XYZ file of C-alpha atoms in Angstrom:
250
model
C 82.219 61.416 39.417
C 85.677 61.331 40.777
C 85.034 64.547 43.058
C 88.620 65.444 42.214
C 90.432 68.013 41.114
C 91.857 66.864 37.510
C 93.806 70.271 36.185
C 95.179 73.374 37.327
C 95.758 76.205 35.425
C 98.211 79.155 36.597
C 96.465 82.255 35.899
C 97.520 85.597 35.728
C 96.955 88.446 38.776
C 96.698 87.386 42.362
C 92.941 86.453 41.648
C 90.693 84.896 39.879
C 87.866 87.226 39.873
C 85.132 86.516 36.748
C 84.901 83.011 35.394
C 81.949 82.845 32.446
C 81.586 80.016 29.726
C 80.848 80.106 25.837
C 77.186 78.472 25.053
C 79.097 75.245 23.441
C 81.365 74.569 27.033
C 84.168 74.683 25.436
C 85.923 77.946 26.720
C 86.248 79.151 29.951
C 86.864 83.143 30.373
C 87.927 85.313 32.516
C 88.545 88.943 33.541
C 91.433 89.349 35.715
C 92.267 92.538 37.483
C 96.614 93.097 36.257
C 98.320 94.723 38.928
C 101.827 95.526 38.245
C 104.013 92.919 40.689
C 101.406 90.424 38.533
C 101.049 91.510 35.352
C 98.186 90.228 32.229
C 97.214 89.712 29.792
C 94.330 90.192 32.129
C 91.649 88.584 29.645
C 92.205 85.088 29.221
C 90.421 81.405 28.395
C 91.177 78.005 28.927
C 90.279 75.525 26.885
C 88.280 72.748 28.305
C 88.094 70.234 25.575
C 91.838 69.594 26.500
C 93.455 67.581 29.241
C 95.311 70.319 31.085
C 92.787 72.799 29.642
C 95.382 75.120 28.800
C 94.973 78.885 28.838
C 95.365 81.270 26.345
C 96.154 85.135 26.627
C 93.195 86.972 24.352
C 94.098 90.439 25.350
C 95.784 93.430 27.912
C 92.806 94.781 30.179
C 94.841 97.671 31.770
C 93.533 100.022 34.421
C 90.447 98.197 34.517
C 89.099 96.097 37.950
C 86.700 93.729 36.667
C 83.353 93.091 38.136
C 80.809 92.280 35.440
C 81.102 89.811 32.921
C 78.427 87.836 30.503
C 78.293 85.408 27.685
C 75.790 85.749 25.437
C 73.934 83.323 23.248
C 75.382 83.643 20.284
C 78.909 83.248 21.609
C 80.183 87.267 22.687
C 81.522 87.748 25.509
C 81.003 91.008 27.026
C 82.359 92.891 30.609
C 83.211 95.651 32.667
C 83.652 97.060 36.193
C 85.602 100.148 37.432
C 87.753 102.195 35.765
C 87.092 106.159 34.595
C 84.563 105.767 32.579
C 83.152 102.504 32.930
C 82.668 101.115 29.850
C 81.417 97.628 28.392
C 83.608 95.781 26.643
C 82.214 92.748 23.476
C 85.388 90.261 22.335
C 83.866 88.596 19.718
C 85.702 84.638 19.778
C 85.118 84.815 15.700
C 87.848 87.817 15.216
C 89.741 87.862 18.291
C 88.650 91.417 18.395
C 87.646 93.354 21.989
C 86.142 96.243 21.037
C 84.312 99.114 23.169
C 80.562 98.724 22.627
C 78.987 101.295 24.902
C 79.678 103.561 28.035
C 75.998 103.266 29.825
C 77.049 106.229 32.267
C 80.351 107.920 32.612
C 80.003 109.007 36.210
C 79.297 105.633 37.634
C 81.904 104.439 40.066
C 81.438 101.249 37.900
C 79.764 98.300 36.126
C 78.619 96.060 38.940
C 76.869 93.607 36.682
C 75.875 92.365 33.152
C 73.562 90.288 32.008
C 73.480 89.426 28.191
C 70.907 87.863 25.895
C 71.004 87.417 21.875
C 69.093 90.756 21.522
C 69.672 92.791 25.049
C 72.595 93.615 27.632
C 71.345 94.334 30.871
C 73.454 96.494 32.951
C 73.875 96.983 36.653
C 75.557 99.928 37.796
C 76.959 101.889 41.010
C 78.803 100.990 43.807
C 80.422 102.275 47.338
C 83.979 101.521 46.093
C 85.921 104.389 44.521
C 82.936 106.485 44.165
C 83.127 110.276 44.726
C 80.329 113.085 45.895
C 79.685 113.519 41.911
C 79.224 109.849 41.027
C 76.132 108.330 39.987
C 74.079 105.672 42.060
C 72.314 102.868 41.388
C 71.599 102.461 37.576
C 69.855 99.977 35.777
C 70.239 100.069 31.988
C 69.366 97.696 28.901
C 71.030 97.704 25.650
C 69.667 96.907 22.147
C 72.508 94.759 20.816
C 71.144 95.709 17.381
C 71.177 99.189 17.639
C 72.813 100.112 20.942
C 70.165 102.074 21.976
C 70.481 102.394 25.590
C 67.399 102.885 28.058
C 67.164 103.252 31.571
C 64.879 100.824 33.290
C 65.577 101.472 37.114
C 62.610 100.838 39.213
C 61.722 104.414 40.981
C 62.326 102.395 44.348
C 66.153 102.073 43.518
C 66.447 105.461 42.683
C 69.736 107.102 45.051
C 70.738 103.439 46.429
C 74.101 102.527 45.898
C 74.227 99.919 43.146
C 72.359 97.636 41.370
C 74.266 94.379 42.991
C 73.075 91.723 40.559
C 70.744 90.071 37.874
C 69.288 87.129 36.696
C 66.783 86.457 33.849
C 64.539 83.057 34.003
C 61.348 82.554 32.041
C 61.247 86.115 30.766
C 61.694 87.739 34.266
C 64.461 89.530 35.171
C 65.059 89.487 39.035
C 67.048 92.351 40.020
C 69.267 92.771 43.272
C 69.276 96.449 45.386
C 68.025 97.933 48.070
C 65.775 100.528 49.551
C 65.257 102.558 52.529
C 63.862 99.364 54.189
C 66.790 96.775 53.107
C 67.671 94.651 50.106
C 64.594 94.222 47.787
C 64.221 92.076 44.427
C 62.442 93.498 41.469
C 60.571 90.872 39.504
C 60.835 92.607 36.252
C 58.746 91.532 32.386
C 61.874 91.320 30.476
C 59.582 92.546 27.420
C 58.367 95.580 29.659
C 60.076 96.803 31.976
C 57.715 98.900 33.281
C 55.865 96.046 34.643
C 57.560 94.456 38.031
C 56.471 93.378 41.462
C 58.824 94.542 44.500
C 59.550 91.947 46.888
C 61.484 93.650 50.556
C 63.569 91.182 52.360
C 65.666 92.263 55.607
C 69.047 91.501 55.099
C 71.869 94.308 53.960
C 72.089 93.041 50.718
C 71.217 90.150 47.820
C 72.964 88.571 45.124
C 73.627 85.787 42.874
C 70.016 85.593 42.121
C 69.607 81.537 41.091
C 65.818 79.390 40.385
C 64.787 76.315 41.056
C 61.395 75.644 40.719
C 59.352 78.013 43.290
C 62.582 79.089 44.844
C 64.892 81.448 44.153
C 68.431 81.312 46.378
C 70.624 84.824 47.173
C 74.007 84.995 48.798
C 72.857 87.734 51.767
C 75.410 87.120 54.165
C 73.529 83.688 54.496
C 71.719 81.410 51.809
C 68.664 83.278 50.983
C 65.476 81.740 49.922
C 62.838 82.886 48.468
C 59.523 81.226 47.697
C 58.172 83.281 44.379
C 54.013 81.682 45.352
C 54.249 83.297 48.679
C 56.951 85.961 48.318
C 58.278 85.134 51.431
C 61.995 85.104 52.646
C 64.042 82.794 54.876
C 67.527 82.069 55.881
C 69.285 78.935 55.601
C 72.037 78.391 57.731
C 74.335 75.849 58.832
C 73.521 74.367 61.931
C 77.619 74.102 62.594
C 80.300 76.416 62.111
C 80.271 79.679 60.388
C 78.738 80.495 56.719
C 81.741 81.904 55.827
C 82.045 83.999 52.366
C 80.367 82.865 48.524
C 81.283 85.017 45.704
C 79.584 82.304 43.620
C 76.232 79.966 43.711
């Protein structure tokens, strides 16, 4: 490895906020929030089978401030955030087509995050930001991509929280990121019933970025966050110089 940076890319907006990548590795995609003194197309990809990895402008994403976005197995892309109405969003690589799929709850504040699989969507909602004394709170919602049935699945101990922050789905359990009267908490959820999960109550304000490895799951919580599934036990890693900083990826 050279450990060098080998292209840049200008992009569009004054950040990069969602980065997800097509199943094959060739594409790179992105949601990009346009704001007018940096205009879109706000939904682009680059293509990384080419030195330079050039981008290409796939479509105008207007009035929308992405948050959520997913690849699925069989090559969709699908996203969403914060914008009246939050809705989800599929743009199918095949027809160059974005279409609007599904609007999981119109009185969210917005679609915090998605998950997507080659039969379900998983979707996170709520949030602090731009809601309103009439918004929703935390919801927790999966999608039949078949017949876009849409069910809520929010464990009871989310219910009123602000948001579902995050997900992640490994060996048929889907780990889910909110909190409770006591703190940030992970529901261990069977992806094939939902009504079956263990609750696991950490301390910190908040988890996300849920990632495995082995026994251990990792969290951004204002520190790494680790979490041994055997023993269901947190702890925080820290470094032993200098300041964590921020990590809006892992």
């Amino acid at each position: 490895m050279s450990e060098k940076v080998i292209s840049v890319t200008e992009g569009p907006g004054i950040s990069t906020q969602l980065l997800a990548v097509d199943p094959a590795g060739r594409y790179l995609y992105s949601a990009i929030r346009e704001y007018d003194a940096a205009p879109g197309p706000g939904f682009v990809r680059l293509d990384l089978s080419v030195p330079g990895a050039p981008k290409e402008d796939l479509h105008s994403i207007p009035g929308l401030d992405p948050y959520a976005i997913s690849a699925s197995p069989d090559n969709k892309i699908f996203f969403g955030g914060r914008e009246p109405r939050p809705k989800l969003s599929q743009f199918d690589p095949a027809t160059g087509e974005l279409t609007e799929i599904a609007v999981p709850d119109p009185d969210v504040p917005m679609i915090r995050c998605l998950l997507a699989t080659q039969d379900r969507i998983y979707i996170g909602t709520g949030a602090s930001l731009g809601a309103t004394p009439t918004s929703t709170k935390a919801g927790l919602f999966v999608m039949d991509r078949a017949t876009k049935k849409i069910t809520s699945i929010l464990p009871k101990e989310f219910t009123g929280q602000v948001e579902v922050r995050d997900l992640g789905l490994y060996d048929g359990t889907l780990y889910v990121c909110s909190t409770t009267d006591d703190g940030a908490a992970v529901a261990m959820m069977d992806a094939d019933d939902p009504t079956r999960y263990t609750l696991v109550q950490s301390e910190q304000h908040f988890l996300r970025l849920p990632r495995k490895l082995g026994d251990k799951m990792y969290f951004n919580g204002a520190a790494l966050i680790e979490l041994t599934l055997s023993t269901r036990t947190f702890r925080e890693i820290k470094p032993e110089e200098g300041d964590f900083g921020e990590i809006w990826g892992l």
